[in-house]
XYZ file of C-alpha atoms in Angstrom:
633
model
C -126.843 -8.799 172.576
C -123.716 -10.830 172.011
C -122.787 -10.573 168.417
C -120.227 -13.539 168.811
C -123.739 -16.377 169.918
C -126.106 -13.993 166.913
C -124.063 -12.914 164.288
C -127.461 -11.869 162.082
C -129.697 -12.056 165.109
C -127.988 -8.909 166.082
C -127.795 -6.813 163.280
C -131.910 -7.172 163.116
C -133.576 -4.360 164.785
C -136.556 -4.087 162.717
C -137.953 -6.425 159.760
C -136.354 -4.298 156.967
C -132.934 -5.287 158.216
C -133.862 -8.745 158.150
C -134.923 -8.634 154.532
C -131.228 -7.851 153.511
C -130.245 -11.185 154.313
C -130.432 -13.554 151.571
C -132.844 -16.191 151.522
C -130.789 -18.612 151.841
C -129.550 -17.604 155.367
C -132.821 -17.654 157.081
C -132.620 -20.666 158.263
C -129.313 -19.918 160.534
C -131.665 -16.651 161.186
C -134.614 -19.055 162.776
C -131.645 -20.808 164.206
C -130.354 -18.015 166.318
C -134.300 -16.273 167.400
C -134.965 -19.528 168.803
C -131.755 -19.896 170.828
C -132.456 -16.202 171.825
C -135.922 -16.916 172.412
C -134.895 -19.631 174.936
C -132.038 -17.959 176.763
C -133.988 -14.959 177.419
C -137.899 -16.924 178.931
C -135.411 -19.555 180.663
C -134.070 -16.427 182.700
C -137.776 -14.334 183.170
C -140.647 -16.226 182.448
C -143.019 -16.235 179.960
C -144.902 -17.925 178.041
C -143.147 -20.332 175.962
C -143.432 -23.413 173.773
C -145.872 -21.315 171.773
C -143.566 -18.885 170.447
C -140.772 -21.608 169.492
C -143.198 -23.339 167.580
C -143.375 -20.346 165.181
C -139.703 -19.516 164.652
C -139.659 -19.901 161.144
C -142.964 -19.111 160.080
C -142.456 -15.631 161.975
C -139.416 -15.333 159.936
C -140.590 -16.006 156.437
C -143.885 -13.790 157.583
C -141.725 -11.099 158.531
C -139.188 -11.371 155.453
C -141.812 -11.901 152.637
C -144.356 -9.302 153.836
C -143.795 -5.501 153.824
C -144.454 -5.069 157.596
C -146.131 -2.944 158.895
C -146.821 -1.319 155.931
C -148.690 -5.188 155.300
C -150.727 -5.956 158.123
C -149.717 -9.187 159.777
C -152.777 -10.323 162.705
C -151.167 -12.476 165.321
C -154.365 -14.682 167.537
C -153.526 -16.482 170.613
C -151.148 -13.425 171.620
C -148.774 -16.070 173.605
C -147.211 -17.139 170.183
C -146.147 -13.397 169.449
C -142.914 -13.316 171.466
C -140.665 -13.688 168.232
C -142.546 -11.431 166.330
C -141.564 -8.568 169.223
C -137.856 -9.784 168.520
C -137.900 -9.293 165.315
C -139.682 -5.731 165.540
C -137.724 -3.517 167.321
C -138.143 -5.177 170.876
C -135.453 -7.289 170.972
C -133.554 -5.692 173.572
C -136.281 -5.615 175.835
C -137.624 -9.058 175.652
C -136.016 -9.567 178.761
C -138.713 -7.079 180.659
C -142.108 -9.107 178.925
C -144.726 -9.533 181.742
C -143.051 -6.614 183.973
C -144.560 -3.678 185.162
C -143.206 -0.674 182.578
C -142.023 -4.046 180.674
C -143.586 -5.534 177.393
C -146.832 -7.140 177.495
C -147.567 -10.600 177.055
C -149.501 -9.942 174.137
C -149.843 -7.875 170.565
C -150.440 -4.205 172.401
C -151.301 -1.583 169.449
C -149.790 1.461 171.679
C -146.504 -0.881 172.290
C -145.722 -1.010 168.517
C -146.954 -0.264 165.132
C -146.303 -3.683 164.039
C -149.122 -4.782 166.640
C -151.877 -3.960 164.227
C -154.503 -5.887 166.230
C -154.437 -6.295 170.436
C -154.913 -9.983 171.182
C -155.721 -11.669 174.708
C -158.387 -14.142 173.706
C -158.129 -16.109 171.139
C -159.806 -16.940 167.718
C -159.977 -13.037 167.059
C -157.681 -12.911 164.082
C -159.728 -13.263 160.719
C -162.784 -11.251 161.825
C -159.832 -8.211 162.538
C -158.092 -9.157 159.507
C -160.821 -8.977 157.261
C -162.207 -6.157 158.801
C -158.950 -4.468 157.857
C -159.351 -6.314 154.050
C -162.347 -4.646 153.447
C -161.417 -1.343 154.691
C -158.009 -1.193 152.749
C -159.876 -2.480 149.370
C -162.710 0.136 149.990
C -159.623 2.670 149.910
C -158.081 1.412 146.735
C -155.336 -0.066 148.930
C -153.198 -3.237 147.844
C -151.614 -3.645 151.259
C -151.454 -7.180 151.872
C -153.426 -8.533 155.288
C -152.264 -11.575 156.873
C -153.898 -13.438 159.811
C -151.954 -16.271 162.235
C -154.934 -18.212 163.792
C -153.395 -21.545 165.960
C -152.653 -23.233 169.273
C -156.224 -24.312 169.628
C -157.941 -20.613 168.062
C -159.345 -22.512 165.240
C -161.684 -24.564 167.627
C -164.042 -21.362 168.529
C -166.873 -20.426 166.628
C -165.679 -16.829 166.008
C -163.157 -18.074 163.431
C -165.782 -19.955 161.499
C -168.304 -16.743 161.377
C -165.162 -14.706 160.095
C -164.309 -17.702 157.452
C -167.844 -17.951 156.555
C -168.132 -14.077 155.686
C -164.837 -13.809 153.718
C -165.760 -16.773 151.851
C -168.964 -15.418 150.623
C -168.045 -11.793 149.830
C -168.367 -10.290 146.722
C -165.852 -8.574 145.883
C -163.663 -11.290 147.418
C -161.213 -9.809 149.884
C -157.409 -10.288 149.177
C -156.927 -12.172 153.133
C -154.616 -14.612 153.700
C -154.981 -17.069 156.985
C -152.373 -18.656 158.352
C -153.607 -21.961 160.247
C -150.608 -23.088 162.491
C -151.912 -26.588 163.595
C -149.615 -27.650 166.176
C -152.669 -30.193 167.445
C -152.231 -27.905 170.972
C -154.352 -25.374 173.060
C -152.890 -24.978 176.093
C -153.915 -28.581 176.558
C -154.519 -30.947 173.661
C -156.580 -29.842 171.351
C -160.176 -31.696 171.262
C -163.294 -32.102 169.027
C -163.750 -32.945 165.240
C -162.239 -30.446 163.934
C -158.805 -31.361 165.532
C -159.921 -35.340 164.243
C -160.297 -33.896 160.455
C -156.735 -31.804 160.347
C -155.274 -34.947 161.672
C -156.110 -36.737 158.597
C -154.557 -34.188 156.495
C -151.737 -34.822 154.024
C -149.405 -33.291 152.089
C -150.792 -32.403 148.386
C -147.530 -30.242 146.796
C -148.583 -31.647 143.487
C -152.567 -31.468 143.281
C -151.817 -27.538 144.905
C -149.568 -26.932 141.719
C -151.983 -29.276 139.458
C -154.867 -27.002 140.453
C -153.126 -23.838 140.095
C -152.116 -24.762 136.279
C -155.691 -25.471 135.576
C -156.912 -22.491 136.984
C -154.670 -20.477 134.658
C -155.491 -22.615 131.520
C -159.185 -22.108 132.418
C -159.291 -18.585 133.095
C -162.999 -16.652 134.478
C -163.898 -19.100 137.103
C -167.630 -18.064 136.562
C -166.985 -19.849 133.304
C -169.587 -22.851 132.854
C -166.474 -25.006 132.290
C -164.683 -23.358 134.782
C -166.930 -23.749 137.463
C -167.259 -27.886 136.710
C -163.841 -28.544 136.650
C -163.779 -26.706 140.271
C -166.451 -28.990 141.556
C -164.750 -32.191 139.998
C -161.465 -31.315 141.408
C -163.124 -30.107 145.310
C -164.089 -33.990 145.275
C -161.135 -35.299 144.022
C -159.488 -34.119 146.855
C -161.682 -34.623 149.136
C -160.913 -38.324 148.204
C -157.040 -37.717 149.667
C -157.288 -34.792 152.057
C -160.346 -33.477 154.103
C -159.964 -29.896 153.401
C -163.357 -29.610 151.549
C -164.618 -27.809 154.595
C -162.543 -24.728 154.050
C -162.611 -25.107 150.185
C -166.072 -24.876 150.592
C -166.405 -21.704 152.617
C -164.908 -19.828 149.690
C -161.329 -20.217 150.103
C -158.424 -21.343 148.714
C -156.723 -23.947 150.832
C -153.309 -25.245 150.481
C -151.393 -27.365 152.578
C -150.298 -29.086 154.990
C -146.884 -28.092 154.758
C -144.206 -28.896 157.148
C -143.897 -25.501 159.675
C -140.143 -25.910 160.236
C -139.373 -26.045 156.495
C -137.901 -22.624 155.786
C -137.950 -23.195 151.962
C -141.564 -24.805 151.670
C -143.035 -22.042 153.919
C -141.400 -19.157 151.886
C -142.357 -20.862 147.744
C -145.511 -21.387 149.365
C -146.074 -17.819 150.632
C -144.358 -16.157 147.600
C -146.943 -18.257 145.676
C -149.870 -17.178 147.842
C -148.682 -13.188 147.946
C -149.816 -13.495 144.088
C -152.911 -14.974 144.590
C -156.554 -12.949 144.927
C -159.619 -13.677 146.809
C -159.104 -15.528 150.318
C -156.472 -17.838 151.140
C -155.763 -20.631 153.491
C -152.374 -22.012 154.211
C -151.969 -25.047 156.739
C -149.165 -25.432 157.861
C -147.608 -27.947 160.357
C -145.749 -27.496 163.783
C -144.468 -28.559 167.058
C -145.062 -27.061 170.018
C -142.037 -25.979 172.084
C -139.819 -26.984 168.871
C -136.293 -26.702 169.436
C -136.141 -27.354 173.252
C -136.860 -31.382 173.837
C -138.074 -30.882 176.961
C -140.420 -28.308 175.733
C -141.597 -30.550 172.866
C -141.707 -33.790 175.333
C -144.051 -31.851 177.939
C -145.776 -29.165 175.645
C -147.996 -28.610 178.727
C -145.708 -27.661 181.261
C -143.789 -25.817 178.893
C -146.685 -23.555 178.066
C -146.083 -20.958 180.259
C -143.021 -21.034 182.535
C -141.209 -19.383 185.554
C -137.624 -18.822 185.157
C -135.426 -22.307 185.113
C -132.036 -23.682 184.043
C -132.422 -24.595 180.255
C -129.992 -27.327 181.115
C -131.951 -28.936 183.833
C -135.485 -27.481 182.976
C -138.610 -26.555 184.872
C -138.177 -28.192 188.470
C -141.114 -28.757 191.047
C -141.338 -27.061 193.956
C -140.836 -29.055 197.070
C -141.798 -28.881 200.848
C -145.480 -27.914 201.858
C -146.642 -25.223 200.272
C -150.290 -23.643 201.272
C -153.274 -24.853 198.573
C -154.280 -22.438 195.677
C -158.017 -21.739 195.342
C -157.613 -23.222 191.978
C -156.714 -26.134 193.987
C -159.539 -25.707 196.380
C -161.725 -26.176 193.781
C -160.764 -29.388 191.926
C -160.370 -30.933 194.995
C -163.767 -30.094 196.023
C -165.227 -30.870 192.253
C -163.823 -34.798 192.839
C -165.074 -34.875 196.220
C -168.761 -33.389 195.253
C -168.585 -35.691 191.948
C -168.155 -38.995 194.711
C -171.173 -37.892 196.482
C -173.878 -37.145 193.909
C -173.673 -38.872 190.033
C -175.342 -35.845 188.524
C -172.191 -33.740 188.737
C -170.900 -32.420 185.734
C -167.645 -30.714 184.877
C -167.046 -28.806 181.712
C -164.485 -26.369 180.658
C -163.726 -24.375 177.878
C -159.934 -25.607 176.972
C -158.787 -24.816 180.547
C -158.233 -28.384 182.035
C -154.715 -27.575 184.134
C -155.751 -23.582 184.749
C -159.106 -24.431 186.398
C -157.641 -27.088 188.039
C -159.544 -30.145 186.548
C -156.775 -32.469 185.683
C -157.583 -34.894 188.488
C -161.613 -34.630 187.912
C -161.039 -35.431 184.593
C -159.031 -38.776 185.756
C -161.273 -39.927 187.663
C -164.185 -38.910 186.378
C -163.749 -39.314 182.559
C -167.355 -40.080 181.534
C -168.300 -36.549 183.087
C -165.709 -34.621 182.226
C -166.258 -32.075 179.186
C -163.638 -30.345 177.547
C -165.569 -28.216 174.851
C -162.248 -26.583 173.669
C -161.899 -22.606 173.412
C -165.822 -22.185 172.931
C -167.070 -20.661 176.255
C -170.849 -19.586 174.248
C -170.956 -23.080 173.929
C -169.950 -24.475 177.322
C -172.520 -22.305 178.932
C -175.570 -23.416 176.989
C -174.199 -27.009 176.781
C -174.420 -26.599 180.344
C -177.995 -25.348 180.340
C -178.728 -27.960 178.011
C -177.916 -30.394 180.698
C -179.637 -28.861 183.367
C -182.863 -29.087 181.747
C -182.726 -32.613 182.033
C -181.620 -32.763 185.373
C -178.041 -32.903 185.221
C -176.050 -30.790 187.682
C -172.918 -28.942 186.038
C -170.344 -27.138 186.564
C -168.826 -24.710 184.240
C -165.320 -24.177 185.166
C -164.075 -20.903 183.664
C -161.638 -17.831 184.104
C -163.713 -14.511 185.138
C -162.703 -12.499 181.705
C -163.310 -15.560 179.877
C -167.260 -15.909 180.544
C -167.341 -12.382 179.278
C -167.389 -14.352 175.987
C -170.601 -16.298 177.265
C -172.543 -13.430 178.650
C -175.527 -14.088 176.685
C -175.622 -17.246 176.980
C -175.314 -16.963 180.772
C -178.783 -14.222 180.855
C -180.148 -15.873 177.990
C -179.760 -19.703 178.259
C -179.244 -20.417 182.312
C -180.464 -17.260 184.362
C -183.976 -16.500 182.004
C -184.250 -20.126 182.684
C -183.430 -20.006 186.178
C -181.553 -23.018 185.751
C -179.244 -25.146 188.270
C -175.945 -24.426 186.868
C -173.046 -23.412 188.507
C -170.330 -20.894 187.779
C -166.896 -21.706 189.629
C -164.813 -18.851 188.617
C -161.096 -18.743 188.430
C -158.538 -15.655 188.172
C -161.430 -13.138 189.274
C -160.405 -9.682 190.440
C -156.463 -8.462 190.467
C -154.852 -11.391 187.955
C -151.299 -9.835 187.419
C -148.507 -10.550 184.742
C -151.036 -11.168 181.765
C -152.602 -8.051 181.830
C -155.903 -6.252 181.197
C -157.057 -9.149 178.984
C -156.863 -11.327 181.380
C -157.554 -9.374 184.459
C -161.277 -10.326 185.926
C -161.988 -6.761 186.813
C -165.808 -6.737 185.946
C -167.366 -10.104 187.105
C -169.320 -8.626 190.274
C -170.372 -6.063 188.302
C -171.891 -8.402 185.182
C -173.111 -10.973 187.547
C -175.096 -9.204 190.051
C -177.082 -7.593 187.473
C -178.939 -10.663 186.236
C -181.751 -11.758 187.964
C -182.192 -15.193 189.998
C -178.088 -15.205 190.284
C -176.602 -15.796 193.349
C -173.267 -14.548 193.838
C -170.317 -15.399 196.159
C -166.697 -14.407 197.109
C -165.080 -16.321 199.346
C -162.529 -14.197 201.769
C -160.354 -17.508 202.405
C -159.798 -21.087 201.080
C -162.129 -22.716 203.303
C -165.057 -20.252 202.898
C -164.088 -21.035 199.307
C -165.034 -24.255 199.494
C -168.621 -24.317 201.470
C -169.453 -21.863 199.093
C -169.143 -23.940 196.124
C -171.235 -26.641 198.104
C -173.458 -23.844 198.424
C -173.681 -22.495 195.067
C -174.107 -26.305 194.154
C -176.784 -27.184 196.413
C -178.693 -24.013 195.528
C -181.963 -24.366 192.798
C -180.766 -21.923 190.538
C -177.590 -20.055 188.753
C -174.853 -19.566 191.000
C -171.598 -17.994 190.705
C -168.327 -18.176 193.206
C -165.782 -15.827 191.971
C -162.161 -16.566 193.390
C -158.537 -15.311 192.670
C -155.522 -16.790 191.383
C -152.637 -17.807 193.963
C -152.940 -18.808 197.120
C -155.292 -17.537 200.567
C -154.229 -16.339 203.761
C -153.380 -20.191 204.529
C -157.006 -21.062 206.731
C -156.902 -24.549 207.140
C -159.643 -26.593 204.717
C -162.371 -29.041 205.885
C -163.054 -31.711 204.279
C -166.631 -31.779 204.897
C -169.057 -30.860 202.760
C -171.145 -28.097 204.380
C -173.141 -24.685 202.954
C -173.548 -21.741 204.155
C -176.426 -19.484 205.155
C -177.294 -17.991 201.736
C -177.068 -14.169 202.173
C -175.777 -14.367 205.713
C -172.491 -11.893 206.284
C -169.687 -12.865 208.936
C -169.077 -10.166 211.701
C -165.782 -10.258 212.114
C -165.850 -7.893 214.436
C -167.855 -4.767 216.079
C -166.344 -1.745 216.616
C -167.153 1.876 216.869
C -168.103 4.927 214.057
C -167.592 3.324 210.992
C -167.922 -0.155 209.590
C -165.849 -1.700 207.216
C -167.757 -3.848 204.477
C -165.062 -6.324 202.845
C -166.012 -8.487 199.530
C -163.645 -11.262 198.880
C -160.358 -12.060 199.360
C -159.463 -8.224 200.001
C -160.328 -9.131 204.051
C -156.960 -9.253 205.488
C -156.071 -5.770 204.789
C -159.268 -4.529 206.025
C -158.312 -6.444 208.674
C -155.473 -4.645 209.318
C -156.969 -1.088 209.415
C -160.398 -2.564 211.103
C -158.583 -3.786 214.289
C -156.069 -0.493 214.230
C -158.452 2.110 214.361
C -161.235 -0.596 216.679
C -163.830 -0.155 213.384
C -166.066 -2.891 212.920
C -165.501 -5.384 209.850
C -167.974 -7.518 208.051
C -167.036 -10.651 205.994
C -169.920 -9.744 203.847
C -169.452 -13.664 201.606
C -172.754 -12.607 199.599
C -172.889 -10.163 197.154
C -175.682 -11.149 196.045
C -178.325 -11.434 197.686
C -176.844 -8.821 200.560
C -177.275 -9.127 203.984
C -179.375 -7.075 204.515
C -180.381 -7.272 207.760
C -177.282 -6.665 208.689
C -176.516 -3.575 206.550
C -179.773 -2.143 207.810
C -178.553 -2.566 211.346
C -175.166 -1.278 211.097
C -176.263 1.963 209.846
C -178.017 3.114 212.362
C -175.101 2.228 214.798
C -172.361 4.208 212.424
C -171.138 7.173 210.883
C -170.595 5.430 207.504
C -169.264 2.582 205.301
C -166.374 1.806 203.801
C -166.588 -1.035 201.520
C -163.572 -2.722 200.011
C -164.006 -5.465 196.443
C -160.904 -6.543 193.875
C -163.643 -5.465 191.485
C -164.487 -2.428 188.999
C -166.196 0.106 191.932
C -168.837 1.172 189.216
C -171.765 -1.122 189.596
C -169.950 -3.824 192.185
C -170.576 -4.925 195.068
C -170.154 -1.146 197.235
C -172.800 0.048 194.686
C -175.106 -2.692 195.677
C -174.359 -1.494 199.423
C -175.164 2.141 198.388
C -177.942 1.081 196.434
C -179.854 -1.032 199.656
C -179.358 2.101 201.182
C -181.008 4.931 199.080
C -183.863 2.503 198.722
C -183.948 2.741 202.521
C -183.648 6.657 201.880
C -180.749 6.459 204.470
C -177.467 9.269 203.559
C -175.277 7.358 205.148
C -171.426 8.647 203.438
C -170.280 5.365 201.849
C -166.653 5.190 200.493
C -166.231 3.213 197.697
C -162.185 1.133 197.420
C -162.302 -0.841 194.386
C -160.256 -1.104 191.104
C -160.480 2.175 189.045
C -162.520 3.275 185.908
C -159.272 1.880 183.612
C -157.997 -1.012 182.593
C -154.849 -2.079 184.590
C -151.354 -2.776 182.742
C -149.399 -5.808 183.661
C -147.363 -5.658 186.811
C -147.234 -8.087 189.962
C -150.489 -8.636 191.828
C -149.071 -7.079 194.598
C -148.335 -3.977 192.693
C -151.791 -3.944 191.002
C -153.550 -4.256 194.498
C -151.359 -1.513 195.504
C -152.167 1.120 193.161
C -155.984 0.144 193.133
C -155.883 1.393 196.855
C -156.125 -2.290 197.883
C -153.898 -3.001 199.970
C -153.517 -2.276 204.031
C -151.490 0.932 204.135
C -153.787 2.503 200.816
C -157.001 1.522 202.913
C -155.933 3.342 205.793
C -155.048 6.405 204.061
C -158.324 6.675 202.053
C -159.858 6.157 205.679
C -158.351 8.519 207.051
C -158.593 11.401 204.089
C -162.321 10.573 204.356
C -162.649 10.947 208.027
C -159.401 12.236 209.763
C -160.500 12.582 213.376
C -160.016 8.865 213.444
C -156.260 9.159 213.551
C -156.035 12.010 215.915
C -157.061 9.561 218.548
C -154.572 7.398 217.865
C -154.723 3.805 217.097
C -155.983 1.402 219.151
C -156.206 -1.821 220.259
C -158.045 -4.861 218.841
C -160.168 -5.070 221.378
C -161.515 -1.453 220.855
């Protein structure tokens, strides 16, 4: 680091060496992280506007509390990046998102100042006060300090957390940390974003309140307890915070996020308070950078760019993603039939949605970060004949999985599931990776599930899965396909019906999903045959049936979890069948993978071309003594 551009920035390794510096100079030290903070994402990636919206309040956080002797909860991980500056990771900053590099996210095994792993959101107060309760059960008076924002407040987790801290007795000593920068990834939506936008400031009643608390002591007191209910509506006259008041704690706030000296009197106050506490405080997303703060969207997340010029398109043709794929065929579906519906939990831009949502307003439904809710909202609808479709990333409907058995598939409802970033995801990690979704899905009964092997298959199959009476699922990666040129039409498919690619000799390749091209590659070199098999559930099974009494065995191929996917539905048909025909299993492993390039990820699953062939040939290795052949056998 150059000491000459960070003068304190550099002599901060770890959060004791910041609390050497007087108070007065943590402004310049806020200064300096978020010029750091830019120079460093500008030139890797990362995510982005996030963290520079919580330069100072990481700082005062970090200077006021005795970390990590004081547990400090970070939610919606993607504002951490500051806090890993400031805690010993400055000097590697530069690696976040790399394979053997940082993680995106609080990682407990990266650092002990991670106390709690984040990847989802709204986790923070339910691990907080877990931690509370545990350290006040051990006579403990370490401090425990939760950092809920950028949309986390909107899921119902928080408020089941907020509701059980209020209404403990003993009260725990928690403090949450609301940082209401009005974002998610996209804006924030639903009442709850309406009622914090009517917030004020309130120094004076805060410091009114607190006098009277201390002049009425025991607030079990009969007098006591009035004055609090008098003074809960008075307020509730100027600012709408009776909600959280109400729930048990104490609220203060809104105070201005940037303010260096209002955030540290307000959390030196607040470190001598009891019982749970509730500071608002205010901020701007992507504060600091003006282009960041003018397009808080864009900014989110970002590739490496020129700070000076910012984040420029790319130009020339460039082949579709499947996210693409999708909203494309959402509008065009939506045009044809009125009982279309889209919903999405907060993921508008990621699930591609953005031009649905334009021209489709009236059935458009962003139900912010509360994917329990978008699923049964979307059963809701089907009951009454609506048509929806829930638009959500693979290891987010993990987070509706009862509500998808429960609500849609008990009810054999017509709803279906279009889901994004299934299989190898990449750079964000395990918590975002959808590693399990064949697995969880073909489980539950009347589901029908689908993974498409290209971008056009992609797209009959959500026609499909759409036209289908029942719950349906099509499971697709992130990035783009092999480049197969899309239809516009508006056809199905054959439900259950597998594409043979090709027919070959001894052993037959089974390939699920977008995994095709490499067992393409092996299929035609060693003249095996190769089945698109597009249904994973139900199986072909005509087909399978067929095949094995023409081959020596099966090697299936998913981007999936191999325990209980879609080879152990193949291996499954077949010891119904009583039929011991050797099946190898290539699929992701029994672990969760680390961040690292998709490429990289597919590589050390045994994904990719050259790891397909060698498990094919360790399994049976007369097939390369004869040499490979040609693609016509």
């Amino acid at each position: 680091m150059d000491s000459q551009r960070y003068p304190r920035l550099s002599r901060i390794a770890l959060p004791a060496d910041l609390r050497q510096f007087p108070e007065t100079e943590l402004p310049a030290v806020a200064e300096e992280l978020r010029a750091y903070l830019i120079e460093t994402v500008s030139q890797v990636g990362g995510h982005f506007g996030a963290g520079l919206g919580v330069i100072e309040l990481t700082v005062a956080l970090h200077y006021l509390y005795d970390t990590p002797n004081d547990r400090l909860v970070w939610d919606v991980g993607h504002q951490c990046y500051p806090h890993k500056i400031l805690t010993g990771r400055r000097d590697r900053i530069h690696t976040v998102k790399k394979k053997g590099g940082l993680a995106p996210f609080p990682k407990r095994d990266e650092s002990e100042y991670d106390t709690f792993g984040v990847g989802h959101s709204s986790t923070s107060i339910s691990a907080a006060l877990g931690m509370a309760i545990a350290l006040q059960r051990a006579g403990d008076e370490r401090r425990v300090v939760a950092v809920i924002g950028d949309g986390a407040m909107t899921a119902g987790m928080a408020y089941e957390a907020l509701n059980h801290a209020g209404g403990m007795d003993p009260e725990p000593n928690l403090l949450v940390v609301l940082n209401d920068n009005r974002m998610s990834i996209s804006e924030n939506v639903g009442g709850l974003t309406k009622m914090l936008g009517r917030m004020m400031s309130s120094r004076t009643m805060n410091a009114m309140r607190e006098g009277g608390k201390k002049l009425l002591g025991d607030k079990k007191k009969p007098t006591a307890r009035f004055v609090r209910r008098w003074e809960e509506h008075w307020k509730g006259m100027f600012v709408p915070s009776t909600l959280f008041e109400e729930m048990g704690f104490h609220y203060s706030g809104p105070i201005d996020g940037h303010d260096m000296n209002a955030l540290v009197s307000s959390l030196k106050t607040l470190k001598t308070l009891k019982g749970p506490q509730l500071l608002h405080v205010i901020t701007t997303k992507g504060k600091g950078f003006s282009l960041a703060e003018g397009d808080q969207i864009e900014y989110h997340a970002v590739s490496p760019f020129d700070p000076d010029v910012g984040v420029v398109k790319k130009t020339g043709p460039v082949k579709p993603t499947y996210t693409q794929v999708f909203g494309d065929w959402l509008c065009d579906m939506a045009a044809t039939d009125d009982k279309l519906m889209g919903i999405t939990p907060a993921m508008r831009e990621g699930s591609g949605m953005v031009r649905f949502s334009q021209e489709f307003p009236a059935r458009y439904f962003d139900v912010a970060i509360a994917e329990q809710h978008a699923v049964t909202l979307a059963a809701g609808m089907a009951c009454e004949g609506a048509k929806p479709v829930v638009a959500i990333y693979s290891t987010f409907l993990q987070r509706g999985y009862d509500q998808l058995i429960h609500d849609v598939a008990l009810q054999d409802l017509d709803v279906l599931f279009a889901i994004d970033r299934a299989g190898v995801v990449g750079p964000d990690g395990a918590t975002h990776a959808g590693s399990f979704d064949l697995s969880y899905l073909r489980c539950i009964p009347n589901m029908l599930v689908m993974a498409p092997s290209d971008e056009s298959e992609c797209r009959q199959m959500l026609s499909t899965g759409f036209k289908h009476s029942g719950p349906a699922a099509v499971r697709y990666p992130r990035g783009t396909g092999p480049g197969v040129a899309v239809q516009p039409t508006l056809d199905t498919l054959p439900i259950g019906k597998a594409d043979l690619r090709r027919r070959g000799g001894k052993l037959a390749l089974l390939s699920f999903g977008t995994v095709l091209p490499a067992a393409q590659q092996v299929a035609d070199e060693f003249a095996l045959t190769l089945v698109n098999m597009r249904f994973v559930k139900p199986l072909d099974r005509t087909l399978i049936l067929e095949l094995a009494d023409s081959h020596e065995g099966f090697v299936t191929v998913e981007d999936n979890v191999i325990m209980g996917g879609a080879g152990s539905a193949v291996a499954e048909l077949l010891a119904g069948e009583r039929l011991s025909l050797p099946v190898l299993h290539l699929g992701l492993p029994d672990s969760f993978q680390e961040h690292a390039s998709r490429e990289q990820l597919l590589s050390e699953a045994g994904l990719d071309a050259p790891a397909i062939r060698k498990a094919v040939l360790a399994r049976w290795p007369d097939l390369g003594k004869a040499g490979p052949r040609s693609a016509a056998g």
